[in-house]
Amino acid sequence: MTGIELRGVEKAYGKNPPVIENLDLQIEEGSFTILLGPSGCGKSTILRMIAGLERETAGHIFINGEDMRDVSPGGRGIAMVFQNYALYPTMTVKENIEFGLKNIKTPKQEREARVTEVVKMVGLTNYVNRKPQHLSGGQRQRVALARAIVKKPKVFLMDEPLSNLDAKLRAQIRTDLIELHRNLGATFVYVTHDQVEAMSMGTDIVLLDNGRIRQQGSPGSIYSAPRNLFTAQFIGSPPMNVVKAEDMEYRVDHAPHGTVSLGFRPENAVIVSERNPSERGRALFRGELAAREILGDHAIYKFKTACGSIRAKIMSGSTVEYGEWFVGVDRKYLYYFDEKGDAII
Amino acid sequence: MRDIEKVIDEYITLAIPMPRMAAAEKFLRGTARAATPYIMVAPAILTLCVFVVYPIMYMIWLSAFRWDMIGPKIYVGLGNFIELFSNPDFYLVIGNTFKFMSLSVSISIILALFLAVYLKANTRVNALLQSFIFTPYITSMVSVAFIWAWLMNSEYGLLNFMLGKAGVGGVRWLEDAGAAMYSMILVAVWKGLGYNVIILISAMRAIPRQLYEAAVLDNTKPFRTFFRITLPMISPTLFFLTLMNIIAAFKVFDQIALMTGGGPINATNTLVFDIYQFGFKFYQLGYASAQGVVLMALIAVCTAAYFGALSKRVHYGGEA
């Protein structure tokens, strides 16, 4: 098969218990795959194993159907962008970009042409003779990208490349990366802990926790059909509200058998002043408004209820005053989870 | 609020009662304040003057006289320098000094670079090897000189004993005029190597690991990685270390005095040892001072030349 495949991969450091155990993962050719998860979930380790910077303790990694076990990082047809860019500080922008080409003895003419093209692509034409220390964070980031692009790899590996940039620049480079992916048609594997980056750029998200895949799928399916509580609470901003069914003041009578907890997204909640007993299809919570964040086009309200904190995201309308309110959710927006935290469908 | 401000105000007035001072007192206070920093650095400056600046000045002054330490000083102008530069032995001594300096420094630095690359990996064996290699540096020169003089003894020394066992004829390490200087260089490199290795290892360990990972992904061969990444990244350290080595090598004295006494037939006589001989053995202090002036000028010129030639190629500045 094409793309990248991990089969039964295990990684352990020294004599410690493995951080990744028996991992199977398929990354489709040409996809923009995001490895998403909290810090320490093993996402960077997976990326580094694909790059060959770390060796898997067991299992096999295939790139385009070829077993990579004895292939050096340089021979894998990949390029990597590091979190701190890892530019060579003693070389100019141009030298940084062409270093890899020089190493594989690319003819000078071709090298020059490729460097010029790439430098133009990332908009650094006027900076080719500068040293990295004289560039801004965003420019360094683009040098790092250029250094990867110039190699024309089949696979781009990116390890949290945006985390050292400020919010505005991050948003800009996010769209740049989407365009880049579409233009190059290469496979992108991108590690991040930021679900906004994952949702906005990815065509495929692999959600990881403790070295295990919790869910893999398109951003849409991960958002709308979380298969477990971990996914439900990791994706979305603010995350999904989850309450214990037994703590609810007003029971939901249509919950499926085995339901232990219920979830709903803050954006699906409505705030009402009175309880309307005739509305039977709705889950209802009585709560005290504890905090509100007015964010222009929408507002986030945090309520204290009998079953813990609940957040509601209201898209516009008048500001809700502090006091006691009811939060309602239509039954079609409810998610049900069993004892083990798996979704009941 | 008011009260607190008042208290603070009063406190300040008490501490620095400027407004209520008489003009004279004010002047004194101002002077004292201006003098404070100078008083603070005075002990250091004074020490520097007494033990560095004054001796240098005195040496330069003395170089214009003939003096045997007991009799009167006889003014000879540039006589000592004329005598110095017309003495063929002086050129031999200068040559020896440069030979010792250039060979011991270059061998030591290059060897230290190799060893540092090899020993930079943080393992237990390496930690042990590092301490082994560092031990000569902290050993007293007197012990080192005696041990090596014994090892190099042509009749009962260990080195010749082993050469004999290997079927090779012995070397008259310290007695042969052709070999003695190389023996001196060998000992100097052996003693100073550990320090250079430790400093270079720490510089190499400070290079971010990601640079090497990027290099691996860029298909960089090990040699190229060393010359394009490691070497430029440690260039500030290397630059400084080499300079310190050069200055120290120029000033070599104890090793020569203890092992060869400048012999045989001046083969290991270096500038500082020669100064010592003329000053405190032959009691020609004016002549020795003139040599001292030449040494000072040589070190200054070499340092300036070194800076001029290399400082532009040193990479300073943060990582990126």
PDB file of N, CA, C and O in Angstrom, chain A residues 165-205:
ATOM      1  N   LEU A 165       5.367  30.502  17.537  1.00  0.00           N
ATOM      2  CA  LEU A 165       4.949  31.741  16.882  1.00  0.00           C
ATOM      3  C   LEU A 165       3.784  32.375  17.634  1.00  0.00           C
ATOM      4  O   LEU A 165       3.067  31.705  18.366  1.00  0.00           O
ATOM      5  N   ASP A 166       3.601  33.686  17.419  1.00  0.00           N
ATOM      6  CA  ASP A 166       2.467  34.320  18.091  1.00  0.00           C
ATOM      7  C   ASP A 166       1.168  33.992  17.350  1.00  0.00           C
ATOM      8  O   ASP A 166       1.171  33.517  16.212  1.00  0.00           O
ATOM      9  N   ALA A 167       0.044  34.267  18.017  1.00  0.00           N
ATOM     10  CA  ALA A 167      -1.257  33.776  17.555  1.00  0.00           C
ATOM     11  C   ALA A 167      -1.579  34.222  16.131  1.00  0.00           C
ATOM     12  O   ALA A 167      -2.063  33.441  15.314  1.00  0.00           O
ATOM     13  N   LYS A 168      -1.268  35.476  15.813  1.00  0.00           N
ATOM     14  CA  LYS A 168      -1.624  36.021  14.512  1.00  0.00           C
ATOM     15  C   LYS A 168      -0.865  35.298  13.395  1.00  0.00           C
ATOM     16  O   LYS A 168      -1.434  34.878  12.384  1.00  0.00           O
ATOM     17  N   LEU A 169       0.439  35.157  13.621  1.00  0.00           N
ATOM     18  CA  LEU A 169       1.300  34.500  12.648  1.00  0.00           C
ATOM     19  C   LEU A 169       0.903  33.039  12.482  1.00  0.00           C
ATOM     20  O   LEU A 169       0.942  32.474  11.385  1.00  0.00           O
ATOM     21  N   ARG A 170       0.494  32.445  13.602  1.00  0.00           N
ATOM     22  CA  ARG A 170       0.095  31.043  13.578  1.00  0.00           C
ATOM     23  C   ARG A 170      -1.094  30.849  12.650  1.00  0.00           C
ATOM     24  O   ARG A 170      -1.119  29.951  11.819  1.00  0.00           O
ATOM     25  N   ALA A 171      -2.077  31.744  12.781  1.00  0.00           N
ATOM     26  CA  ALA A 171      -3.269  31.644  11.946  1.00  0.00           C
ATOM     27  C   ALA A 171      -2.901  31.793  10.476  1.00  0.00           C
ATOM     28  O   ALA A 171      -3.421  31.094   9.611  1.00  0.00           O
ATOM     29  N   GLN A 172      -1.942  32.696  10.199  1.00  0.00           N
ATOM     30  CA  GLN A 172      -1.549  32.942   8.813  1.00  0.00           C
ATOM     31  C   GLN A 172      -0.816  31.730   8.230  1.00  0.00           C
ATOM     32  O   GLN A 172      -1.115  31.282   7.123  1.00  0.00           O
ATOM     33  N   ILE A 173       0.124  31.198   8.999  1.00  0.00           N
ATOM     34  CA  ILE A 173       0.903  30.077   8.472  1.00  0.00           C
ATOM     35  C   ILE A 173       0.035  28.834   8.354  1.00  0.00           C
ATOM     36  O   ILE A 173       0.264  27.985   7.494  1.00  0.00           O
ATOM     37  N   ARG A 174      -1.015  28.742   9.186  1.00  0.00           N
ATOM     38  CA  ARG A 174      -1.953  27.631   9.070  1.00  0.00           C
ATOM     39  C   ARG A 174      -2.551  27.578   7.667  1.00  0.00           C
ATOM     40  O   ARG A 174      -2.553  26.539   7.010  1.00  0.00           O
ATOM     41  N   THR A 175      -3.038  28.722   7.209  1.00  0.00           N
ATOM     42  CA  THR A 175      -3.627  28.732   5.857  1.00  0.00           C
ATOM     43  C   THR A 175      -2.548  28.524   4.798  1.00  0.00           C
ATOM     44  O   THR A 175      -2.772  27.864   3.795  1.00  0.00           O
ATOM     45  N   ASP A 176      -1.347  29.066   5.059  1.00  0.00           N
ATOM     46  CA  ASP A 176      -0.236  28.832   4.122  1.00  0.00           C
ATOM     47  C   ASP A 176       0.043  27.340   3.978  1.00  0.00           C
ATOM     48  O   ASP A 176       0.309  26.845   2.878  1.00  0.00           O
ATOM     49  N   LEU A 177       0.007  26.634   5.105  1.00  0.00           N
ATOM     50  CA  LEU A 177       0.308  25.203   5.074  1.00  0.00           C
ATOM     51  C   LEU A 177      -0.762  24.429   4.315  1.00  0.00           C
ATOM     52  O   LEU A 177      -0.461  23.485   3.590  1.00  0.00           O
ATOM     53  N   ILE A 178      -2.021  24.842   4.480  1.00  0.00           N
ATOM     54  CA  ILE A 178      -3.098  24.169   3.749  1.00  0.00           C
ATOM     55  C   ILE A 178      -2.865  24.325   2.242  1.00  0.00           C
ATOM     56  O   ILE A 178      -2.941  23.366   1.473  1.00  0.00           O
ATOM     57  N   GLU A 179      -2.542  25.567   1.838  1.00  0.00           N
ATOM     58  CA  GLU A 179      -2.267  25.822   0.421  1.00  0.00           C
ATOM     59  C   GLU A 179      -1.084  24.992  -0.067  1.00  0.00           C
ATOM     60  O   GLU A 179      -1.130  24.380  -1.133  1.00  0.00           O
ATOM     61  N   LEU A 180      -0.031  25.001   0.751  1.00  0.00           N
ATOM     62  CA  LEU A 180       1.183  24.272   0.400  1.00  0.00           C
ATOM     63  C   LEU A 180       0.871  22.799   0.181  1.00  0.00           C
ATOM     64  O   LEU A 180       1.313  22.185  -0.797  1.00  0.00           O
ATOM     65  N   HIS A 181       0.071  22.247   1.075  1.00  0.00           N
ATOM     66  CA  HIS A 181      -0.285  20.835   0.969  1.00  0.00           C
ATOM     67  C   HIS A 181      -1.038  20.561  -0.318  1.00  0.00           C
ATOM     68  O   HIS A 181      -0.789  19.594  -1.026  1.00  0.00           O
ATOM     69  N   ARG A 182      -1.948  21.464  -0.651  1.00  0.00           N
ATOM     70  CA  ARG A 182      -2.733  21.276  -1.872  1.00  0.00           C
ATOM     71  C   ARG A 182      -1.848  21.408  -3.115  1.00  0.00           C
ATOM     72  O   ARG A 182      -2.006  20.670  -4.079  1.00  0.00           O
ATOM     73  N   ASN A 183      -0.895  22.349  -3.061  1.00  0.00           N
ATOM     74  CA  ASN A 183      -0.027  22.554  -4.226  1.00  0.00           C
ATOM     75  C   ASN A 183       0.962  21.424  -4.440  1.00  0.00           C
ATOM     76  O   ASN A 183       1.253  21.041  -5.564  1.00  0.00           O
ATOM     77  N   LEU A 184       1.510  20.906  -3.341  1.00  0.00           N
ATOM     78  CA  LEU A 184       2.566  19.906  -3.476  1.00  0.00           C
ATOM     79  C   LEU A 184       2.013  18.500  -3.660  1.00  0.00           C
ATOM     80  O   LEU A 184       2.652  17.646  -4.260  1.00  0.00           O
ATOM     81  N   GLY A 185       0.857  18.252  -3.104  1.00  0.00           N
ATOM     82  CA  GLY A 185       0.266  16.926  -3.218  1.00  0.00           C
ATOM     83  C   GLY A 185       1.020  15.851  -2.458  1.00  0.00           C
ATOM     84  O   GLY A 185       0.815  14.663  -2.685  1.00  0.00           O
ATOM     85  N   ALA A 186       1.905  16.268  -1.555  1.00  0.00           N
ATOM     86  CA  ALA A 186       2.662  15.296  -0.771  1.00  0.00           C
ATOM     87  C   ALA A 186       1.884  14.910   0.489  1.00  0.00           C
ATOM     88  O   ALA A 186       0.872  15.524   0.810  1.00  0.00           O
ATOM     89  N   THR A 187       2.367  13.885   1.155  1.00  0.00           N
ATOM     90  CA  THR A 187       1.754  13.487   2.413  1.00  0.00           C
ATOM     91  C   THR A 187       2.318  14.358   3.531  1.00  0.00           C
ATOM     92  O   THR A 187       3.529  14.511   3.642  1.00  0.00           O
ATOM     93  N   PHE A 188       1.442  14.929   4.322  1.00  0.00           N
ATOM     94  CA  PHE A 188       1.885  15.717   5.471  1.00  0.00           C
ATOM     95  C   PHE A 188       1.536  14.958   6.738  1.00  0.00           C
ATOM     96  O   PHE A 188       0.391  14.519   6.906  1.00  0.00           O
ATOM     97  N   VAL A 189       2.503  14.788   7.606  1.00  0.00           N
ATOM     98  CA  VAL A 189       2.210  14.250   8.933  1.00  0.00           C
ATOM     99  C   VAL A 189       2.600  15.324   9.926  1.00  0.00           C
ATOM    100  O   VAL A 189       3.740  15.775   9.950  1.00  0.00           O
ATOM    101  N   TYR A 190       1.632  15.745  10.720  1.00  0.00           N
ATOM    102  CA  TYR A 190       1.785  16.962  11.502  1.00  0.00           C
ATOM    103  C   TYR A 190       1.444  16.665  12.952  1.00  0.00           C
ATOM    104  O   TYR A 190       0.355  16.178  13.251  1.00  0.00           O
ATOM    105  N   VAL A 191       2.373  16.937  13.825  1.00  0.00           N
ATOM    106  CA  VAL A 191       2.149  16.683  15.249  1.00  0.00           C
ATOM    107  C   VAL A 191       1.748  17.971  15.957  1.00  0.00           C
ATOM    108  O   VAL A 191       2.381  19.014  15.759  1.00  0.00           O
ATOM    109  N   THR A 192       0.710  17.913  16.743  1.00  0.00           N
ATOM    110  CA  THR A 192       0.323  19.083  17.520  1.00  0.00           C
ATOM    111  C   THR A 192      -0.504  18.660  18.738  1.00  0.00           C
ATOM    112  O   THR A 192      -1.048  17.558  18.776  1.00  0.00           O
ATOM    113  N   HIS A 193      -0.556  19.556  19.712  1.00  0.00           N
ATOM    114  CA  HIS A 193      -1.475  19.315  20.830  1.00  0.00           C
ATOM    115  C   HIS A 193      -2.655  20.276  20.726  1.00  0.00           C
ATOM    116  O   HIS A 193      -3.527  20.295  21.576  1.00  0.00           O
ATOM    117  N   ASP A 194      -2.626  21.095  19.677  1.00  0.00           N
ATOM    118  CA  ASP A 194      -3.631  22.142  19.527  1.00  0.00           C
ATOM    119  C   ASP A 194      -4.748  21.657  18.598  1.00  0.00           C
ATOM    120  O   ASP A 194      -4.544  21.473  17.397  1.00  0.00           O
ATOM    121  N   GLN A 195      -5.930  21.475  19.160  1.00  0.00           N
ATOM    122  CA  GLN A 195      -7.019  20.923  18.362  1.00  0.00           C
ATOM    123  C   GLN A 195      -7.489  21.896  17.287  1.00  0.00           C
ATOM    124  O   GLN A 195      -8.023  21.467  16.265  1.00  0.00           O
ATOM    125  N   VAL A 196      -7.237  23.205  17.504  1.00  0.00           N
ATOM    126  CA  VAL A 196      -7.623  24.165  16.468  1.00  0.00           C
ATOM    127  C   VAL A 196      -6.790  23.924  15.207  1.00  0.00           C
ATOM    128  O   VAL A 196      -7.307  23.877  14.093  1.00  0.00           O
ATOM    129  N   GLU A 197      -5.462  23.752  15.388  1.00  0.00           N
ATOM    130  CA  GLU A 197      -4.597  23.432  14.254  1.00  0.00           C
ATOM    131  C   GLU A 197      -5.053  22.133  13.588  1.00  0.00           C
ATOM    132  O   GLU A 197      -5.122  22.029  12.369  1.00  0.00           O
ATOM    133  N   ALA A 198      -5.380  21.161  14.422  1.00  0.00           N
ATOM    134  CA  ALA A 198      -5.766  19.853  13.896  1.00  0.00           C
ATOM    135  C   ALA A 198      -7.028  19.965  13.061  1.00  0.00           C
ATOM    136  O   ALA A 198      -7.090  19.503  11.921  1.00  0.00           O
ATOM    137  N   MET A 199      -8.037  20.615  13.625  1.00  0.00           N
ATOM    138  CA  MET A 199      -9.325  20.707  12.941  1.00  0.00           C
ATOM    139  C   MET A 199      -9.206  21.544  11.676  1.00  0.00           C
ATOM    140  O   MET A 199      -9.806  21.232  10.651  1.00  0.00           O
ATOM    141  N   SER A 200      -8.416  22.638  11.738  1.00  0.00           N
ATOM    142  CA  SER A 200      -8.401  23.554  10.604  1.00  0.00           C
ATOM    143  C   SER A 200      -7.581  23.019   9.434  1.00  0.00           C
ATOM    144  O   SER A 200      -7.915  23.262   8.290  1.00  0.00           O
ATOM    145  N   MET A 201      -6.515  22.285   9.714  1.00  0.00           N
ATOM    146  CA  MET A 201      -5.639  21.894   8.611  1.00  0.00           C
ATOM    147  C   MET A 201      -5.815  20.448   8.172  1.00  0.00           C
ATOM    148  O   MET A 201      -5.613  20.124   7.010  1.00  0.00           O
ATOM    149  N   GLY A 202      -6.137  19.586   9.107  1.00  0.00           N
ATOM    150  CA  GLY A 202      -6.079  18.158   8.826  1.00  0.00           C
ATOM    151  C   GLY A 202      -7.151  17.671   7.874  1.00  0.00           C
ATOM    152  O   GLY A 202      -8.275  18.179   7.856  1.00  0.00           O
ATOM    153  N   THR A 203      -6.779  16.680   7.068  1.00  0.00           N
ATOM    154  CA  THR A 203      -7.803  15.945   6.339  1.00  0.00           C
ATOM    155  C   THR A 203      -8.104  14.669   7.118  1.00  0.00           C
ATOM    156  O   THR A 203      -9.122  14.032   6.914  1.00  0.00           O
ATOM    157  N   ASP A 204      -7.200  14.336   8.007  1.00  0.00           N
ATOM    158  CA  ASP A 204      -7.333  13.118   8.782  1.00  0.00           C
ATOM    159  C   ASP A 204      -6.708  13.394  10.149  1.00  0.00           C
ATOM    160  O   ASP A 204      -5.595  13.919  10.219  1.00  0.00           O
ATOM    161  N   ILE A 205      -7.429  13.060  11.195  1.00  0.00           N
ATOM    162  CA  ILE A 205      -6.889  13.301  12.532  1.00  0.00           C
ATOM    163  C   ILE A 205      -6.716  11.975  13.245  1.00  0.00           C
ATOM    164  O   ILE A 205      -7.610  11.130  13.223  1.00  0.00           O
TER     165      ILE A 205
END
